Amino acid sequence: MEPEEKVFRRGRRIAVDVGDARIGVASCDPDGLIATPVETVPAGGRSQARIQAIVEEYDAIEVIVGLPRSLSGKEGPAAAKVREYAGRLAGRLYPVGVRLVDERMTTVTAAQGLRASGRSSKKGRSVIDQAAAVVILQNALETERVSGRAPGESVEPVI
């Protein structure tokens, strides 16, 4: 029996870290090697329109949305809000796919990275969400590269 060939889909992806006040956005190169910050979008009424514009500008093949879970893996009210947001985003972006991936500890990891680079928490607030989106995207890319399958779960569009 031959080992299963792992396939990595080529194309830019956009990741979003959805928060109550801000949404961090990151993208990757077409080969999916490096995730980089794009911008922080204010949460609220126009956020999905801005994310749609970014997806179109980057000609993204997919959007990765971080799904907040507790350390035990349980989903609470924040996860329900993100699921709802992702469903509406999927409806807006169709046929571009939207996927939910586990984002446990991404903000902590991002904050540690910012502190290690010499940024204070106060100064880092404007980019912490972008940094968290970078961590979400980099983890998703690595998962796909190792497994040969798209990471997380596909979101059904809500229209």
PDB file of C-alpha atoms in Angstrom:
ATOM      1  CA  MET A   1       0.000   0.000   0.000  1.00  0.00           C
ATOM      2  CA  GLU A   2       1.434   3.376  -1.033  1.00  0.00           C
ATOM      3  CA  PRO A   3       1.480   6.251   1.457  1.00  0.00           C
ATOM      4  CA  GLU A   4      -1.152   8.914   0.860  1.00  0.00           C
ATOM      5  CA  GLU A   5       0.253  11.915  -1.021  1.00  0.00           C
ATOM      6  CA  LYS A   6      -0.119  15.158   0.903  1.00  0.00           C
ATOM      7  CA  VAL A   7      -1.343  18.065  -1.159  1.00  0.00           C
ATOM      8  CA  PHE A   8      -1.020  21.713  -0.177  1.00  0.00           C
ATOM      9  CA  ARG A   9      -3.381  24.075  -2.003  1.00  0.00           C
ATOM     10  CA  ARG A  10      -1.555  27.000  -3.510  1.00  0.00           C
ATOM     11  CA  GLY A  11      -3.093  30.471  -3.009  1.00  0.00           C
ATOM     12  CA  ARG A  12      -3.345  33.343  -0.578  1.00  0.00           C
ATOM     13  CA  ARG A  13      -5.401  32.942   2.524  1.00  0.00           C
ATOM     14  CA  ILE A  14      -6.724  35.611   4.859  1.00  0.00           C
ATOM     15  CA  ALA A  15      -7.060  34.995   8.596  1.00  0.00           C
ATOM     16  CA  VAL A  16      -9.202  36.983  10.989  1.00  0.00           C
ATOM     17  CA  ASP A  17      -9.110  37.192  14.768  1.00  0.00           C
ATOM     18  CA  VAL A  18     -12.592  38.386  15.694  1.00  0.00           C
ATOM     19  CA  GLY A  19     -12.886  40.420  18.880  1.00  0.00           C
ATOM     20  CA  ASP A  20     -15.597  42.571  20.423  1.00  0.00           C
ATOM     21  CA  ALA A  21     -13.829  45.840  19.574  1.00  0.00           C
ATOM     22  CA  ARG A  22     -11.333  44.967  16.824  1.00  0.00           C
ATOM     23  CA  ILE A  23     -10.682  42.321  14.188  1.00  0.00           C
ATOM     24  CA  GLY A  24      -7.105  41.454  13.345  1.00  0.00           C
ATOM     25  CA  VAL A  25      -6.407  40.518   9.740  1.00  0.00           C
ATOM     26  CA  ALA A  26      -3.416  38.640   8.322  1.00  0.00           C
ATOM     27  CA  SER A  27      -2.538  37.159   4.931  1.00  0.00           C
ATOM     28  CA  CYS A  28      -0.010  34.746   3.517  1.00  0.00           C
ATOM     29  CA  ASP A  29       2.005  34.535   0.333  1.00  0.00           C
ATOM     30  CA  PRO A  30       0.612  32.381  -2.525  1.00  0.00           C
ATOM     31  CA  ASP A  31       2.843  29.453  -1.497  1.00  0.00           C
ATOM     32  CA  GLY A  32       1.506  29.580   2.069  1.00  0.00           C
ATOM     33  CA  LEU A  33       4.925  29.897   3.651  1.00  0.00           C
ATOM     34  CA  ILE A  34       4.713  33.104   5.683  1.00  0.00           C
ATOM     35  CA  ALA A  35       1.766  34.813   7.349  1.00  0.00           C
ATOM     36  CA  THR A  36       2.015  38.585   7.741  1.00  0.00           C
ATOM     37  CA  PRO A  37      -0.197  41.225   9.387  1.00  0.00           C
ATOM     38  CA  VAL A  38      -2.532  43.252   7.157  1.00  0.00           C
ATOM     39  CA  GLU A  39      -4.564  45.590   9.358  1.00  0.00           C
ATOM     40  CA  THR A  40      -6.876  45.933  12.326  1.00  0.00           C
ATOM     41  CA  VAL A  41     -10.509  46.480  11.375  1.00  0.00           C
ATOM     42  CA  PRO A  42     -12.940  48.045  13.864  1.00  0.00           C
ATOM     43  CA  ALA A  43     -15.588  45.484  14.825  1.00  0.00           C
ATOM     44  CA  GLY A  44     -19.114  46.416  13.932  1.00  0.00           C
ATOM     45  CA  GLY A  45     -21.341  47.152  10.992  1.00  0.00           C
ATOM     46  CA  ARG A  46     -18.717  47.784   8.285  1.00  0.00           C
ATOM     47  CA  SER A  47     -16.203  45.118   9.320  1.00  0.00           C
ATOM     48  CA  GLN A  48     -17.441  42.448   6.920  1.00  0.00           C
ATOM     49  CA  ALA A  49     -17.413  44.872   3.995  1.00  0.00           C
ATOM     50  CA  ARG A  50     -13.780  45.735   4.799  1.00  0.00           C
ATOM     51  CA  ILE A  51     -12.810  42.067   5.107  1.00  0.00           C
ATOM     52  CA  GLN A  52     -14.533  41.380   1.780  1.00  0.00           C
ATOM     53  CA  ALA A  53     -12.492  44.188   0.174  1.00  0.00           C
ATOM     54  CA  ILE A  54      -9.281  42.692   1.607  1.00  0.00           C
ATOM     55  CA  VAL A  55     -10.213  39.213   0.313  1.00  0.00           C
ATOM     56  CA  GLU A  56     -10.811  40.687  -3.147  1.00  0.00           C
ATOM     57  CA  GLU A  57      -7.633  42.810  -3.041  1.00  0.00           C
ATOM     58  CA  TYR A  58      -5.492  39.798  -2.111  1.00  0.00           C
ATOM     59  CA  ASP A  59      -7.415  37.428  -4.430  1.00  0.00           C
ATOM     60  CA  ALA A  60      -7.710  35.032  -1.491  1.00  0.00           C
ATOM     61  CA  ILE A  61      -8.785  31.431  -1.968  1.00  0.00           C
ATOM     62  CA  GLU A  62     -10.016  31.093   1.605  1.00  0.00           C
ATOM     63  CA  VAL A  63     -10.640  32.900   4.885  1.00  0.00           C
ATOM     64  CA  ILE A  64      -9.559  31.331   8.170  1.00  0.00           C
ATOM     65  CA  VAL A  65     -11.465  32.506  11.256  1.00  0.00           C
ATOM     66  CA  GLY A  66     -10.116  31.825  14.739  1.00  0.00           C
ATOM     67  CA  LEU A  67     -12.645  30.041  16.959  1.00  0.00           C
ATOM     68  CA  PRO A  68     -12.129  30.855  20.650  1.00  0.00           C
ATOM     69  CA  ARG A  69     -12.347  27.869  22.948  1.00  0.00           C
ATOM     70  CA  SER A  70     -11.486  27.374  26.584  1.00  0.00           C
ATOM     71  CA  LEU A  71      -8.298  25.505  27.469  1.00  0.00           C
ATOM     72  CA  SER A  72     -10.446  22.385  27.935  1.00  0.00           C
ATOM     73  CA  GLY A  73     -11.759  22.788  24.379  1.00  0.00           C
ATOM     74  CA  LYS A  74     -15.279  23.882  25.301  1.00  0.00           C
ATOM     75  CA  GLU A  75     -17.086  26.609  23.407  1.00  0.00           C
ATOM     76  CA  GLY A  76     -18.764  29.462  25.232  1.00  0.00           C
ATOM     77  CA  PRO A  77     -20.578  32.686  24.303  1.00  0.00           C
ATOM     78  CA  ALA A  78     -17.525  34.128  22.494  1.00  0.00           C
ATOM     79  CA  ALA A  79     -17.356  31.063  20.229  1.00  0.00           C
ATOM     80  CA  ALA A  80     -21.084  31.361  19.470  1.00  0.00           C
ATOM     81  CA  LYS A  81     -20.571  35.000  18.412  1.00  0.00           C
ATOM     82  CA  VAL A  82     -17.639  34.034  16.190  1.00  0.00           C
ATOM     83  CA  ARG A  83     -19.617  31.167  14.602  1.00  0.00           C
ATOM     84  CA  GLU A  84     -22.442  33.601  13.800  1.00  0.00           C
ATOM     85  CA  TYR A  85     -19.994  36.173  12.401  1.00  0.00           C
ATOM     86  CA  ALA A  86     -18.244  33.507  10.291  1.00  0.00           C
ATOM     87  CA  GLY A  87     -21.562  32.295   8.862  1.00  0.00           C
ATOM     88  CA  ARG A  88     -22.551  35.795   7.772  1.00  0.00           C
ATOM     89  CA  LEU A  89     -19.035  36.356   6.366  1.00  0.00           C
ATOM     90  CA  ALA A  90     -19.257  33.080   4.417  1.00  0.00           C
ATOM     91  CA  GLY A  91     -22.562  34.220   2.913  1.00  0.00           C
ATOM     92  CA  ARG A  92     -20.999  37.513   1.873  1.00  0.00           C
ATOM     93  CA  LEU A  93     -17.812  35.963   0.436  1.00  0.00           C
ATOM     94  CA  TYR A  94     -19.310  32.961  -1.370  1.00  0.00           C
ATOM     95  CA  PRO A  95     -17.802  31.200  -3.362  1.00  0.00           C
ATOM     96  CA  VAL A  96     -14.635  31.934  -1.356  1.00  0.00           C
ATOM     97  CA  GLY A  97     -14.650  29.428   1.505  1.00  0.00           C
ATOM     98  CA  VAL A  98     -14.553  30.292   5.195  1.00  0.00           C
ATOM     99  CA  ARG A  99     -13.114  27.875   7.756  1.00  0.00           C
ATOM    100  CA  LEU A 100     -13.095  27.908  11.556  1.00  0.00           C
ATOM    101  CA  VAL A 101      -9.909  26.838  13.327  1.00  0.00           C
ATOM    102  CA  ASP A 102      -9.103  26.479  17.013  1.00  0.00           C
ATOM    103  CA  GLU A 103      -7.430  29.645  18.273  1.00  0.00           C
ATOM    104  CA  ARG A 104      -6.652  28.691  21.867  1.00  0.00           C
ATOM    105  CA  MET A 105      -3.712  30.682  23.196  1.00  0.00           C
ATOM    106  CA  THR A 106      -3.142  32.735  20.010  1.00  0.00           C
ATOM    107  CA  THR A 107      -3.570  36.103  21.706  1.00  0.00           C
ATOM    108  CA  VAL A 108      -1.238  35.008  24.503  1.00  0.00           C
ATOM    109  CA  THR A 109       1.336  33.823  21.950  1.00  0.00           C
ATOM    110  CA  ALA A 110       0.990  37.069  19.989  1.00  0.00           C
ATOM    111  CA  ALA A 111       1.358  39.193  23.137  1.00  0.00           C
ATOM    112  CA  GLN A 112       4.487  37.278  24.161  1.00  0.00           C
ATOM    113  CA  GLY A 113       5.973  37.861  20.713  1.00  0.00           C
ATOM    114  CA  LEU A 114       5.251  41.582  20.885  1.00  0.00           C
ATOM    115  CA  ARG A 115       6.792  41.846  24.351  1.00  0.00           C
ATOM    116  CA  ALA A 116       9.858  39.927  23.162  1.00  0.00           C
ATOM    117  CA  SER A 117      10.234  42.451  20.328  1.00  0.00           C
ATOM    118  CA  GLY A 118      10.229  45.341  22.823  1.00  0.00           C
ATOM    119  CA  ARG A 119       6.648  46.590  22.397  1.00  0.00           C
ATOM    120  CA  SER A 120       4.704  47.541  25.480  1.00  0.00           C
ATOM    121  CA  SER A 121       1.184  46.242  26.009  1.00  0.00           C
ATOM    122  CA  LYS A 122      -0.246  49.735  25.565  1.00  0.00           C
ATOM    123  CA  LYS A 123       1.592  50.353  22.271  1.00  0.00           C
ATOM    124  CA  GLY A 124       0.934  46.776  21.152  1.00  0.00           C
ATOM    125  CA  ARG A 125      -2.835  47.034  21.548  1.00  0.00           C
ATOM    126  CA  SER A 126      -3.215  48.400  18.023  1.00  0.00           C
ATOM    127  CA  VAL A 127      -1.415  45.402  16.505  1.00  0.00           C
ATOM    128  CA  ILE A 128      -2.109  42.562  18.950  1.00  0.00           C
ATOM    129  CA  ASP A 129      -5.164  41.476  16.953  1.00  0.00           C
ATOM    130  CA  GLN A 130      -3.116  41.415  13.742  1.00  0.00           C
ATOM    131  CA  ALA A 131      -0.419  39.405  15.495  1.00  0.00           C
ATOM    132  CA  ALA A 132      -3.044  36.935  16.745  1.00  0.00           C
ATOM    133  CA  ALA A 133      -4.382  36.598  13.167  1.00  0.00           C
ATOM    134  CA  VAL A 134      -0.819  35.859  12.016  1.00  0.00           C
ATOM    135  CA  VAL A 135      -0.539  33.073  14.623  1.00  0.00           C
ATOM    136  CA  ILE A 136      -3.940  31.653  13.600  1.00  0.00           C
ATOM    137  CA  LEU A 137      -2.959  31.648   9.927  1.00  0.00           C
ATOM    138  CA  GLN A 138       0.548  30.266  10.454  1.00  0.00           C
ATOM    139  CA  ASN A 139      -0.899  27.392  12.545  1.00  0.00           C
ATOM    140  CA  ALA A 140      -3.541  26.658   9.893  1.00  0.00           C
ATOM    141  CA  LEU A 141      -0.940  26.653   7.111  1.00  0.00           C
ATOM    142  CA  GLU A 142       1.287  24.266   9.077  1.00  0.00           C
ATOM    143  CA  THR A 143      -1.660  21.972   9.805  1.00  0.00           C
ATOM    144  CA  GLU A 144      -2.523  21.795   6.113  1.00  0.00           C
ATOM    145  CA  ARG A 145       1.093  21.280   5.100  1.00  0.00           C
ATOM    146  CA  VAL A 146       1.550  18.390   7.561  1.00  0.00           C
ATOM    147  CA  SER A 147      -1.834  16.698   7.063  1.00  0.00           C
ATOM    148  CA  GLY A 148      -2.493  17.468   3.408  1.00  0.00           C
ATOM    149  CA  ARG A 149      -6.029  18.540   4.339  1.00  0.00           C
ATOM    150  CA  ALA A 150      -7.669  21.913   4.826  1.00  0.00           C
ATOM    151  CA  PRO A 151      -7.612  22.831   8.522  1.00  0.00           C
ATOM    152  CA  GLY A 152     -10.595  23.216  10.817  1.00  0.00           C
ATOM    153  CA  GLU A 153     -14.211  23.053   9.787  1.00  0.00           C
ATOM    154  CA  SER A 154     -15.934  24.559   6.789  1.00  0.00           C
ATOM    155  CA  VAL A 155     -18.554  27.231   7.504  1.00  0.00           C
ATOM    156  CA  GLU A 156     -21.942  27.071   5.832  1.00  0.00           C
ATOM    157  CA  PRO A 157     -22.894  30.456   4.349  1.00  0.00           C
ATOM    158  CA  VAL A 158     -25.709  32.327   6.083  1.00  0.00           C
ATOM    159  CA  ILE A 159     -27.592  34.517   3.672  1.00  0.00           C
TER     160      ILE A 159
END
